[in-house]
XYZ file of C-alpha atoms in Angstrom:
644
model
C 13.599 -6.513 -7.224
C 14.904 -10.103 -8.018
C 15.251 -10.624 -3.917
C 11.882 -9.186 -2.963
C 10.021 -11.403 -5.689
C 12.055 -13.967 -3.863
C 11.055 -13.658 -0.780
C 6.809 -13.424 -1.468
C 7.655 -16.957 -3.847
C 9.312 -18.263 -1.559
C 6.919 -17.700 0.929
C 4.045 -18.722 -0.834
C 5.856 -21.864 -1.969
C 6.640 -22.576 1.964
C 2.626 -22.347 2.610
C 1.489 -24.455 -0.683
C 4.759 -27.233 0.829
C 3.177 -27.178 4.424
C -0.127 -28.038 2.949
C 0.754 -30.664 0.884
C 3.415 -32.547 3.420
C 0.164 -31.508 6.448
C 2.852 -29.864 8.877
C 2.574 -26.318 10.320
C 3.869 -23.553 7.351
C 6.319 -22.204 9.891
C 8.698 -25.131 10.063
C 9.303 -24.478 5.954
C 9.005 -20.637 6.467
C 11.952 -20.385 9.327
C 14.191 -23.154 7.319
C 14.089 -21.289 3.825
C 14.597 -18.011 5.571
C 17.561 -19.906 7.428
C 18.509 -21.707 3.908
C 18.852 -17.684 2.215
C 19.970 -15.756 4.972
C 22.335 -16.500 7.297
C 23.530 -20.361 6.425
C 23.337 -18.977 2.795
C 27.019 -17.125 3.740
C 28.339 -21.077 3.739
C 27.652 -21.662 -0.422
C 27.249 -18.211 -1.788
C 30.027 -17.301 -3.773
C 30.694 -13.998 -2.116
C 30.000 -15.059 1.405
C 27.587 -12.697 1.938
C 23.752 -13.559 2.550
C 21.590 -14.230 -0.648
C 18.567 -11.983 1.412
C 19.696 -9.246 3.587
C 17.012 -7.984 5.252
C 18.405 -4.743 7.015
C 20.394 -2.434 4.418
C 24.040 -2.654 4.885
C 25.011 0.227 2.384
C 25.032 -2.339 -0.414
C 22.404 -4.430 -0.045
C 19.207 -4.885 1.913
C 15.444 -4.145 2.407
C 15.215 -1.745 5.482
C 17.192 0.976 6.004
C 17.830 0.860 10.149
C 14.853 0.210 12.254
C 12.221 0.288 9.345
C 12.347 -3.242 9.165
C 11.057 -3.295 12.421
C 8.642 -0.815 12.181
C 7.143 -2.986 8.905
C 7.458 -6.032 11.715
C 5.852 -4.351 14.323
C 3.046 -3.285 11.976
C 2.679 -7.111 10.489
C 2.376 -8.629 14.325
C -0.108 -5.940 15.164
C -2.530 -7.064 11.785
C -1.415 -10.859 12.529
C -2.768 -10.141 16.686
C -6.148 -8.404 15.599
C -6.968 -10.947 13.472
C -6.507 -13.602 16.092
C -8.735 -11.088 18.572
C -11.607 -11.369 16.120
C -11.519 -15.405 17.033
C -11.696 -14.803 20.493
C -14.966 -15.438 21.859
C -15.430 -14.902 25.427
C -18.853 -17.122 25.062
C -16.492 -19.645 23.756
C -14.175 -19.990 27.030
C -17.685 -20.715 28.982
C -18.863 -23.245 26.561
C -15.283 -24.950 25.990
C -15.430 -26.589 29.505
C -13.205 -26.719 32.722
C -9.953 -28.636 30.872
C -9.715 -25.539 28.468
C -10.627 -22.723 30.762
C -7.881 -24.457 33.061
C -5.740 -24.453 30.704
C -5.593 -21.172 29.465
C -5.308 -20.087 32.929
C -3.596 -22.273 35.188
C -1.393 -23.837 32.395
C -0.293 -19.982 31.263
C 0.392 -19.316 34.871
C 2.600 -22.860 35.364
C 4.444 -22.010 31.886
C 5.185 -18.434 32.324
C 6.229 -19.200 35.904
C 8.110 -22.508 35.061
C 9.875 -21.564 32.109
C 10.848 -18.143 34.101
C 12.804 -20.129 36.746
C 14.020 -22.326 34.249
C 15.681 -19.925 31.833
C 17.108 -18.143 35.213
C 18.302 -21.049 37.004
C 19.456 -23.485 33.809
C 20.327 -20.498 31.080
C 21.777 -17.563 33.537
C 19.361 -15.483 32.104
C 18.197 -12.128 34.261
C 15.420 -12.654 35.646
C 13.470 -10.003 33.370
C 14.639 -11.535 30.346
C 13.272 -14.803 31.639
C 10.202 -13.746 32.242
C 9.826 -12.231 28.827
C 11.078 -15.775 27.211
C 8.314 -17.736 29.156
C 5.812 -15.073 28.887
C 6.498 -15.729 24.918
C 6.834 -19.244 25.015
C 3.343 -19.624 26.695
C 1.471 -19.641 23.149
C 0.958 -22.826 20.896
C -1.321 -21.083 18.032
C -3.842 -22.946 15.731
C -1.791 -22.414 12.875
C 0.715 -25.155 14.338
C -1.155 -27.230 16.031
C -4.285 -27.949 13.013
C -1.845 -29.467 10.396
C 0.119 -31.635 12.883
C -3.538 -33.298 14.467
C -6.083 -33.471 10.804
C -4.496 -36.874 10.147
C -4.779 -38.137 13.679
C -8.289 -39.364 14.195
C -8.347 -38.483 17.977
C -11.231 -38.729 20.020
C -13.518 -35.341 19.467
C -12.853 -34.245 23.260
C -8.916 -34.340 22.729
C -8.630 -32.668 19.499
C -11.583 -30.311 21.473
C -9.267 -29.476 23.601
C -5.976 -29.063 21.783
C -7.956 -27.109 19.221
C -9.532 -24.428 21.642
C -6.371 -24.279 23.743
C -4.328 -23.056 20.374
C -7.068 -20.642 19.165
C -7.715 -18.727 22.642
C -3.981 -18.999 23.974
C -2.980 -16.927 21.003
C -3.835 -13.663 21.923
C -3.142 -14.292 25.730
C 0.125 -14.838 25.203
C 0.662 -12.423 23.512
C -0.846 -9.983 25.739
C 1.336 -11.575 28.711
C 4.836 -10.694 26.395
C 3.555 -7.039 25.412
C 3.151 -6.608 29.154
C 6.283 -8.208 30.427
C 7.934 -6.505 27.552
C 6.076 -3.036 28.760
C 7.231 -3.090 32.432
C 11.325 -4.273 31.080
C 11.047 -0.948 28.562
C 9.382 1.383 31.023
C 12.129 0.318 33.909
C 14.675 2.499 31.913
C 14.342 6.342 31.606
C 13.374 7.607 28.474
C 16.282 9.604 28.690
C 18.485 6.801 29.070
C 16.896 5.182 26.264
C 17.311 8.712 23.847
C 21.286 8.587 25.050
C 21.979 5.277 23.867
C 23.051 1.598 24.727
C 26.266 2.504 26.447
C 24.456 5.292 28.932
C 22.034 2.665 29.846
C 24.571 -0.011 30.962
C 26.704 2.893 32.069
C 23.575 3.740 34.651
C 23.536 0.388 35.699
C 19.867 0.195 35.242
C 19.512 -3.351 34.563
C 22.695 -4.907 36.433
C 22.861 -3.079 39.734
C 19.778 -4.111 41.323
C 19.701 -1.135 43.650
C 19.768 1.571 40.469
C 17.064 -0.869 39.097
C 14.970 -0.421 41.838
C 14.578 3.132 42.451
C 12.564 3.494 38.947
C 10.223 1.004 39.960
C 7.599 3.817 40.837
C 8.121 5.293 37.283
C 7.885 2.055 36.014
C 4.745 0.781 37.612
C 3.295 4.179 36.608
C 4.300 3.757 32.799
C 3.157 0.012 32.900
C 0.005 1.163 33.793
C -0.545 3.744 31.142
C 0.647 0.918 28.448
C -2.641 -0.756 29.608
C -4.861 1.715 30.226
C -3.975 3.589 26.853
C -4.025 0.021 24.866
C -7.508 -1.064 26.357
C -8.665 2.615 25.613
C -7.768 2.892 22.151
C -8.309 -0.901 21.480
C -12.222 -0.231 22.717
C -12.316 3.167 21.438
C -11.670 1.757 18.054
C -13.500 -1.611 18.203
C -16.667 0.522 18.730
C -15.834 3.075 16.195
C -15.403 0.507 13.335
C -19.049 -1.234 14.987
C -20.914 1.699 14.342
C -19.068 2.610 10.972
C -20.091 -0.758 9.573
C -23.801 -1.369 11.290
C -24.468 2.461 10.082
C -23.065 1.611 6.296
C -20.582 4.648 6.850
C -18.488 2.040 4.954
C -19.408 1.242 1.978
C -18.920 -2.389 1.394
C -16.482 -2.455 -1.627
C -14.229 -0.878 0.987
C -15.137 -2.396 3.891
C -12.167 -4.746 4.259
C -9.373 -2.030 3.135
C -10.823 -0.070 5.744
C -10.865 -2.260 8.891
C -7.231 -2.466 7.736
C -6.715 1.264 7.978
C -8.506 1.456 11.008
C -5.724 -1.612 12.771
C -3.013 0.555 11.521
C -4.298 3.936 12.929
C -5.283 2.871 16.356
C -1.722 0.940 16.144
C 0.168 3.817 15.686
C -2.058 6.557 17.491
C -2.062 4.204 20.744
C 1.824 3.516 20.807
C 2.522 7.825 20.088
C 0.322 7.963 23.748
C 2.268 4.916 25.260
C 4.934 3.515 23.814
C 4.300 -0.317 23.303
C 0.717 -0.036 23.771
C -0.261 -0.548 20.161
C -0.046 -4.615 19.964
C -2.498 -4.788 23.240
C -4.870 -1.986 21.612
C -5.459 -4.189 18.494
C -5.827 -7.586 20.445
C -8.567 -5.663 22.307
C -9.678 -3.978 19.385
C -10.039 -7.529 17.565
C -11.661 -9.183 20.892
C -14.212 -5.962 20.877
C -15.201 -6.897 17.238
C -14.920 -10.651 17.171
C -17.557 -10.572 20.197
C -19.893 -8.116 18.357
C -22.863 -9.173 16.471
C -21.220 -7.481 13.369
C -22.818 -8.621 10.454
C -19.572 -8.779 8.185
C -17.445 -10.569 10.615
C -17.129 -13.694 9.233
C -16.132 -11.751 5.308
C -13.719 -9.472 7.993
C -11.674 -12.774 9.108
C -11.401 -14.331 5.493
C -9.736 -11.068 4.358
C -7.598 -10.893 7.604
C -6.586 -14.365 7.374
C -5.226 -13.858 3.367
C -4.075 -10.924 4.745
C -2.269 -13.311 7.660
C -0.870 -15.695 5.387
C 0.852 -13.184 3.139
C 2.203 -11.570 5.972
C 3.740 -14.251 7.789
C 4.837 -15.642 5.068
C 7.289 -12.686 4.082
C 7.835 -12.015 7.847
C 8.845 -15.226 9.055
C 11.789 -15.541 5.929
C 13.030 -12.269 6.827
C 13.086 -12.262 10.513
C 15.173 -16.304 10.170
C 17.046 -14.253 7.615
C 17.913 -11.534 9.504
C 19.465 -14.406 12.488
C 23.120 -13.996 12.235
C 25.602 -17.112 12.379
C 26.595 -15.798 15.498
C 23.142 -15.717 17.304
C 22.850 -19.319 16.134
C 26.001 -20.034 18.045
C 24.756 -17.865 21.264
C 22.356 -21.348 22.065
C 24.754 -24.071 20.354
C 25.714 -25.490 23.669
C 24.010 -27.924 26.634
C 22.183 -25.265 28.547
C 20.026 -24.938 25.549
C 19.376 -28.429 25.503
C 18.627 -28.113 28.995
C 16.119 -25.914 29.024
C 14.528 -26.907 26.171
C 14.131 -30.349 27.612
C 12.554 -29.289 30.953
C 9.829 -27.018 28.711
C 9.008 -30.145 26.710
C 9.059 -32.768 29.152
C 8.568 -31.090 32.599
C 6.676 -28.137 32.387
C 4.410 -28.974 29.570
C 2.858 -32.078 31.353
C 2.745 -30.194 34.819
C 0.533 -27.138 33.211
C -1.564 -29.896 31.389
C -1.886 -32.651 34.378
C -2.817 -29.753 37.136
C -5.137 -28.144 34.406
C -7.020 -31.769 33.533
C -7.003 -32.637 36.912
C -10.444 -34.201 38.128
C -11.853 -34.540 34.476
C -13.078 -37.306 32.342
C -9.714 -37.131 30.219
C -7.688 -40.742 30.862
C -4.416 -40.955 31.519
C -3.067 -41.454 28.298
C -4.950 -38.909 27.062
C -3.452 -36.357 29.320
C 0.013 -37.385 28.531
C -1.046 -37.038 24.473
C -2.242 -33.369 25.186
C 1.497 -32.992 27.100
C 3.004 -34.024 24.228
C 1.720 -31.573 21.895
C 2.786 -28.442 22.768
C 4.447 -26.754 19.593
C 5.272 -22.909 19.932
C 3.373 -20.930 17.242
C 3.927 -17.852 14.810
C 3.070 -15.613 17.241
C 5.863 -16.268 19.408
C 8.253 -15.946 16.993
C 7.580 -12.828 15.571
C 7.032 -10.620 18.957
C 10.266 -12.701 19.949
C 12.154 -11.285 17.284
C 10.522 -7.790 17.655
C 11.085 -7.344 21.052
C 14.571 -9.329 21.383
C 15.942 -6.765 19.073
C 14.827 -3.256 20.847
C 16.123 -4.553 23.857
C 19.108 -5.384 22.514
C 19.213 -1.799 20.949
C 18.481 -0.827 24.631
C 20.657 -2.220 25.917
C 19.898 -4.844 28.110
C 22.047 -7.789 29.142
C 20.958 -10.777 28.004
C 18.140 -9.535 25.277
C 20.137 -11.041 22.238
C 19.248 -14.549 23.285
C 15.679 -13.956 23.457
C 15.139 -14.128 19.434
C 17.733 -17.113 19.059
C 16.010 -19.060 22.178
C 12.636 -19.003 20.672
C 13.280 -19.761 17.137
C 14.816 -22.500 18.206
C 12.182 -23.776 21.071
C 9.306 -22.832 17.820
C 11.667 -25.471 15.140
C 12.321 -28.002 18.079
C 8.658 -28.050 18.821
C 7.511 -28.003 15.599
C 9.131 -30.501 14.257
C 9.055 -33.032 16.725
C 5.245 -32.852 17.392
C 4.795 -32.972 13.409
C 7.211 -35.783 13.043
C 5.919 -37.610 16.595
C 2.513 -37.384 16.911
C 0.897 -39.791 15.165
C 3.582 -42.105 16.471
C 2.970 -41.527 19.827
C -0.796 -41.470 19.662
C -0.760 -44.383 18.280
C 1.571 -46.137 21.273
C -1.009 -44.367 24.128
C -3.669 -45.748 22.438
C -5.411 -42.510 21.655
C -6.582 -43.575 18.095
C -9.933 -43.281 17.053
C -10.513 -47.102 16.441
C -13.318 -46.585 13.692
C -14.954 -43.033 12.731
C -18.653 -43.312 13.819
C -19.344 -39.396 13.471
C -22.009 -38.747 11.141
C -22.017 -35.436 8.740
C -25.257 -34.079 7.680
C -24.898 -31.362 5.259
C -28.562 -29.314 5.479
C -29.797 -28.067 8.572
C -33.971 -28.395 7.231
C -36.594 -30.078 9.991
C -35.903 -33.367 8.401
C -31.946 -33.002 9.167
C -32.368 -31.763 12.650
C -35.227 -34.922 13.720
C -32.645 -37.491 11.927
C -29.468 -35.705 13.520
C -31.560 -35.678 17.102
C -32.535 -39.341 16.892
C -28.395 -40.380 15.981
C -27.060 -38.236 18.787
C -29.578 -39.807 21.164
C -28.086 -42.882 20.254
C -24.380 -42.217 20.836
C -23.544 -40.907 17.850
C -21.481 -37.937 17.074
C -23.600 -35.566 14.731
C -22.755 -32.398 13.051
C -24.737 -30.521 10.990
C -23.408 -28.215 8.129
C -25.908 -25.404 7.140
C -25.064 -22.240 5.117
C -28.151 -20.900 7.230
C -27.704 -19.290 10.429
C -31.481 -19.506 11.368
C -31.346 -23.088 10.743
C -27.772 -23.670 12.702
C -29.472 -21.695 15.455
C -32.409 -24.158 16.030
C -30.010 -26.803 15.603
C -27.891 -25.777 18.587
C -30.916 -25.258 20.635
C -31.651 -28.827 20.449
C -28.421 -29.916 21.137
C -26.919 -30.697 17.916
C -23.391 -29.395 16.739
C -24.168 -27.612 14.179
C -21.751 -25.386 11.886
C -22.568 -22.258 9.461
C -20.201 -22.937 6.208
C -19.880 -23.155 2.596
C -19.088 -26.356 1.484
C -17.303 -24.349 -1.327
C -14.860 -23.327 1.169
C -12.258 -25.096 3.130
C -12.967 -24.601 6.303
C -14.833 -28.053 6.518
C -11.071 -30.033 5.781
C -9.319 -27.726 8.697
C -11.366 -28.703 11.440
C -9.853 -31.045 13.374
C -12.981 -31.833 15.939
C -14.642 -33.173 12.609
C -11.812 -36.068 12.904
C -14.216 -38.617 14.117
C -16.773 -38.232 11.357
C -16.827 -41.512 9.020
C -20.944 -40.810 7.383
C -21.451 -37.889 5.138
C -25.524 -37.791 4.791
C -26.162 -34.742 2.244
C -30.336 -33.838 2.820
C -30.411 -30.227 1.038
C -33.271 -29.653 -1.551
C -30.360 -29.112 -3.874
C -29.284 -31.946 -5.876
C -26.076 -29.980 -7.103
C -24.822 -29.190 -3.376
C -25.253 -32.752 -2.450
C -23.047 -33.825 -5.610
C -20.987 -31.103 -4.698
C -20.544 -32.052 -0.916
C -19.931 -36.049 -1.664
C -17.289 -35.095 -4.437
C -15.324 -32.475 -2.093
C -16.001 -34.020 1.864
C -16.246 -38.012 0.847
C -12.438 -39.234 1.036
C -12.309 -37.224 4.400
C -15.538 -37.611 5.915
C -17.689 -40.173 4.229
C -14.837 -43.549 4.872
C -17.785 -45.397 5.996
C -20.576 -43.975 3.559
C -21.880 -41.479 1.779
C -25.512 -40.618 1.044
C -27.519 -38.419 -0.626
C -31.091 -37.815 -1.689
C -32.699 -38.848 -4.486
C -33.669 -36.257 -7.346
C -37.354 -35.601 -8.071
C -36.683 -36.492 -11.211
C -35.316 -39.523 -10.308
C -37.992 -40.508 -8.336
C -40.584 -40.085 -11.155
C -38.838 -40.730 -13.910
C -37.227 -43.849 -12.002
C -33.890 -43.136 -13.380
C -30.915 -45.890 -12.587
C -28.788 -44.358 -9.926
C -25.693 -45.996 -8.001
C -28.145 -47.683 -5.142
C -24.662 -47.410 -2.946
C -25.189 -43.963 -2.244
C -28.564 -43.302 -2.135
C -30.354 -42.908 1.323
C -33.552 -43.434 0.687
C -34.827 -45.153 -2.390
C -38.353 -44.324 -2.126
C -38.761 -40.409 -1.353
C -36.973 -37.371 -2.410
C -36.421 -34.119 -0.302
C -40.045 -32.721 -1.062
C -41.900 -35.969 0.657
C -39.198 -35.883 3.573
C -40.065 -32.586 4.161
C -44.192 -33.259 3.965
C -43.860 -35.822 6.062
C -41.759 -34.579 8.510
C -44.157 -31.396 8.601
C -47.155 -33.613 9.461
C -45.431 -36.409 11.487
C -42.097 -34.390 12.957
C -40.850 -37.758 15.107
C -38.969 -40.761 14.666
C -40.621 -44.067 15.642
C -39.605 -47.323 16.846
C -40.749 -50.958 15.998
C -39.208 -54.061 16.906
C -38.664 -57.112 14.933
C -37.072 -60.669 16.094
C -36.896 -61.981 12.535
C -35.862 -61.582 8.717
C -39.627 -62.142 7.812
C -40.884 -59.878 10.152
C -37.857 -57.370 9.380
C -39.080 -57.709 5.671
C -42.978 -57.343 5.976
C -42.606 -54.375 8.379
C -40.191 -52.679 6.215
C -43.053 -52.763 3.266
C -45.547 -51.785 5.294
C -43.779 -48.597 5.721
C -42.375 -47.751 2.009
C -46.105 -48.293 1.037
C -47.079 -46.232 3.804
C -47.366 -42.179 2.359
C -47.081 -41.273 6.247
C -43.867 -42.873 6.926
C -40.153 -43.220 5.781
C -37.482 -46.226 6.639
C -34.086 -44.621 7.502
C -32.470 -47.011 10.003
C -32.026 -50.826 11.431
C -30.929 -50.764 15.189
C -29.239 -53.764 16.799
C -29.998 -54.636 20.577
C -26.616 -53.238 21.542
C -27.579 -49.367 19.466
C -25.355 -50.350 16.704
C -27.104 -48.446 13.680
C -27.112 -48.734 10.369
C -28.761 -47.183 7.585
C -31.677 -49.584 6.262
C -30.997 -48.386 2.036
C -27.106 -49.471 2.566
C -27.754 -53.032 4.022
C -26.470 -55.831 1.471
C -28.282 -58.971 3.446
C -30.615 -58.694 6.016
C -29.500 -60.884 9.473
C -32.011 -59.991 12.093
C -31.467 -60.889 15.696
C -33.596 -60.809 18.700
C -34.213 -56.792 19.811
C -33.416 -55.444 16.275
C -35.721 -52.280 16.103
C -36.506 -50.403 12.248
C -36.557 -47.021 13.251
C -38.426 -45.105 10.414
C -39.664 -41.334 10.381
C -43.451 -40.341 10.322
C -47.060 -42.029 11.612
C -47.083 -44.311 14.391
C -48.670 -47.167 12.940
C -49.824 -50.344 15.317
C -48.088 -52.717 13.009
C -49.184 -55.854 14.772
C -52.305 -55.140 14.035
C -51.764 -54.054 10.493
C -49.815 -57.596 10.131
C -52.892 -59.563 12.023
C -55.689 -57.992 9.412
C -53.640 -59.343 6.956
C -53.052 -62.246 7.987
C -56.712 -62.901 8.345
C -57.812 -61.219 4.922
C -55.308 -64.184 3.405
C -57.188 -67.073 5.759
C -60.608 -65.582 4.189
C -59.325 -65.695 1.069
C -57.714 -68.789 0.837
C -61.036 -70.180 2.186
């Protein structure tokens, strides 16, 4: 009891340390399990392991191969979760860098790192194959906490960002396959007879014997994919229907998606063995490209789910690493090929895949550098490194060592480099000019419109979908959150964003956004709208953070109903700047929001401390055009016929 308690706090403890240090959770995860398992046999006083995860007649979890079976079940919830982030729309919109590579940097890893494990590790070539076809992921999970401190240009951490989330699940679907056609090359009766019948046939060393299965293993690889597509399909549209009919109630809706991964898990791999991790990637993909109304409440239970899950597996799959797998890669051909991953093949995948687009040179060789191997690696590595090593096959037990040890070298010099080395290619964000607008109403999208027009970087941040929607359609990034939730502080293409402008009708989310968002997006400024009661009651408020001192959301939102443009006047003087500026806060048609300098530098008119106007300055102000020299002439001459 005291050792499974362990292992969850433990866990847990390894995701709260991640998040407060900002590094990936599977560099503390792999070293604690490392810390109680196998190095544990160094201090203990028995010299046995403080967590055994496999029952040894005294002590342990999982009686023989159960603690794979509970593995096998974790990866397949862990792989359907990241199939419900998969959007195919997504790989369209992401542009040419990430759809090359995805594609063309898979193809240069999984090739690469196959000849390279062969030619520098003496590995067969199957086993190879299987390494790089595992080593091709990165994973968001890794690659978030090492770049949210790094302001990077949006386009980079674009790119690094998208190239973790959709590599995921193709990786993974390029190991289940490799791993399919190694299994399916040896007889199921071979397999039944054991270990020693399989060498004993020669299967996997004699070449020759190898190759006269190769028609029973083409055939069996090709029911592992037809049967996991099938099922995977077959269940996405099952669980559609279920929830769009409300077969589900919704109390139970989450529970059940969870029943419904396990059962097309297990019912797909009885029909083809191995087939159950592709059937709930494709089942996830199915859903996660659905208009399923409950997705987004699906993923936030999946990803707790996640996080518990990988935090147990990933301290008892280090734990269950013996001393003696550790020493399989203590030597220079490790070192070796570890190298030419990081430093050859990485930047080869990423320089053919960038090839011909707007990313500099610098930048390329930033995007080579990070390249940290994910959870998902690890955990089919350790799944499938062990059944081929109960199969049999030469060279399998190096498979699990190899990539833990490619995930911790990775890992920890991207999260202990990065910021070094974006700094020295000159990759830094030199100031953060992105502007935040939380509220996606008429007035939001007509201010956000007018900044983007003008070079700035604009999202808006709308608990509406309607109102995301009609942002997108003109252009505008737009984002459907809660600023109650997190998800704001994880995105990394939000690293440019230095403004925080919060324009809801609610006084309380404003407060609420500038408390939570300021530090990380407001550096700059932050703004908010004044109160109604405020405005009438002419309260004292900090003038610092106020955007407009002179109309609260209600007269925004008349006057952007009658007037729905921003216009343009220019001054070429601080008395002009000032008289023009009055004319439009006594105007009831017309609001001052910004001062724009004759090179576009804006600035928002409420936050200026001194007014120094130079020649092209423009106010630009929402609401009624208004022929302001005119205005300025009448006046002038109603003050000559007066002071006559």
């Amino acid at each position: 009891m005291l050792e499974l308690a362990g292992i969850i706090i433990l866990g847990i403890f390894a995701q709260w340390l991640a998040w407060k240090l900002k590094i990936p959770a599977i560099l503390p995860l792999i070293l604690i399990g490392l810390a109680v398992g196998p190095l544990s046999t160094f201090y203990s006083e028995d010299g046995n392991q403080w967590i055994q995860p496999i029952y040894n007649g005294d002590k342990g979890f999982f009686p023989d191969d159960s603690l794979f079976y509970f593995v096998s079940l974790a990866i397949g919830i862990i792989l359907f979760e990241g199939g419900l982030t998969l959007k195919m729309g997504e790989i369209k919109k992401v542009g040419g860098v990430i759809g090359k590579l995805i594609s063309l940097g898979s193809v240069v890893t999984f090739f690469g790192a196959g000849v390279a494990a062969h030619y520098f590790f003496g590995l067969d070539w199957q086993i190879s194959f299987l390494f790089a076809g595992l080593i091709i992921v990165t994973g968001p999970t890794v690659i978030t906490p090492i770049l949210r401190n790094i302001p990077l240009r949006k386009d980079i951490s674009a790119v690094l960002k998208w190239e973790g989330i959709l590599i995921d699940p193709i990786g993974a679907l390029v190991a289940v396959l490799v791993f399919g056609f190694i299994s399916v090359n040896i007889p199921p009766e071979l397999i039944e007879a054991g270990a020693d019948a399989i060498i004993g046939a020669g299967v996997v060393d004699d070449h020759e014997a190898g190759g006269s299965y190769t028609k029973h293993a083409l055939l069996e690889f090709g029911k592992i994919i037809v049967i996991g597509f099938a099922f995977g399909l077959a269940g996405g549209f099952a669980m559609y229907h279920a929830v769009k009919r409300k077969v589900i109630p919704h109390y139970l809706l989450n529970v059940a998606s969870l029943s419904m991964v396990l059962l097309i898990f297990v019912l797909s791999d009885l029909f083809a063995h191995e087939s159950g991790l592709l059937a709930v990637v494709v089942m996830g993909m199915y859903l996660g490209n659905s208009d399923l109304p409950n997705l987004k409440e699906l993923l936030y239970f999946k990803e707790s789910l996640s996080v518990l899950l990988i935090s147990i597996l990933f301290i008892l799959l280090s734990a269950n690493i013996s001393v003696d797998d550790l020493l399989l890669i203590y030597n220079w051909k490790t070192a070796v090929l570890f190298a030419v991953i990081i430093f050859v093949i990485r930047p080869v995948g990423v320089f053919l895949s960038t090839a011909g687009s707007d990313l500099k040179f610098n930048e390329k060789l930033f995007i080579s550098w990070v390249g940290p191997r994910g959870i998902v690696a690890a955990g089919i590595a350790s799944l499938f490194g062990t059944k081929l090593v109960e199969m049999g096959v030469p060279g399998a037990e190096y498979i699990t060592p190899l990539v833990f040890g490619l995930v911790l070298v990775t890992v920890l010099l991207n999260a202990t480099t990065a910021r070094l080395v974006a700094s020295l290619l000159g990759v830094f964000l030199k100031k953060s000019e992105g502007i935040m607008i939380i509220g996606g109403s008429r007035v939001s999208r007509l201010i956000g419109s007018y900044l983007q027009k003008n070079g700035r970087h604009v999202v808006l941040i709308d608990s509406n979908r309607i109102n995301v929607q009609k942002a997108k359609e003109l252009g505008l990034d737009a984002i459907s959150a809660n600023i109650y939730s997190d998800d704001l502080i994880d995105n990394i293409e939000l690293s440019d964003v230095g403004y925080l402008l919060a324009m809801t009708g609610n006084d309380e989310i404003n407060r609420q956004a500038m408390t939570r968002f300021g530090k990380r997006f407001g550096e700059n400024g932050t703004f908010r709208l004044l109160t109604s009661e405020e405005l009438i009651k002419k309260i004292p408020h900090d003038t610092d953070e106020i955007f407009s001192n002179t109309h609260d959301y209600v007269r925004f939102t008349e006057v952007a109903r009658d007037f729905p443009s921003i216009q343009e006047i220019e001054v070429q003087d601080n008395t002009k700047f000032l008289k023009v500026l009055e004319m439009i806060r006594d105007s009831n048609d017309a609001i001052p929001l910004f001062k724009k300098d004759e090179d576009g530098e804006i600035t928002f008119i409420d936050s200026l401390k001194e007014v120094d106007i130079a020649e092209g300055t423009c106010i630009a102000y929402l609401g009624k055009p208004i022929d302001f020299e005119e205005v300025i002439t009448a006046t002038m001459e109603k003050t000559s016929v007066a002071e006559d």
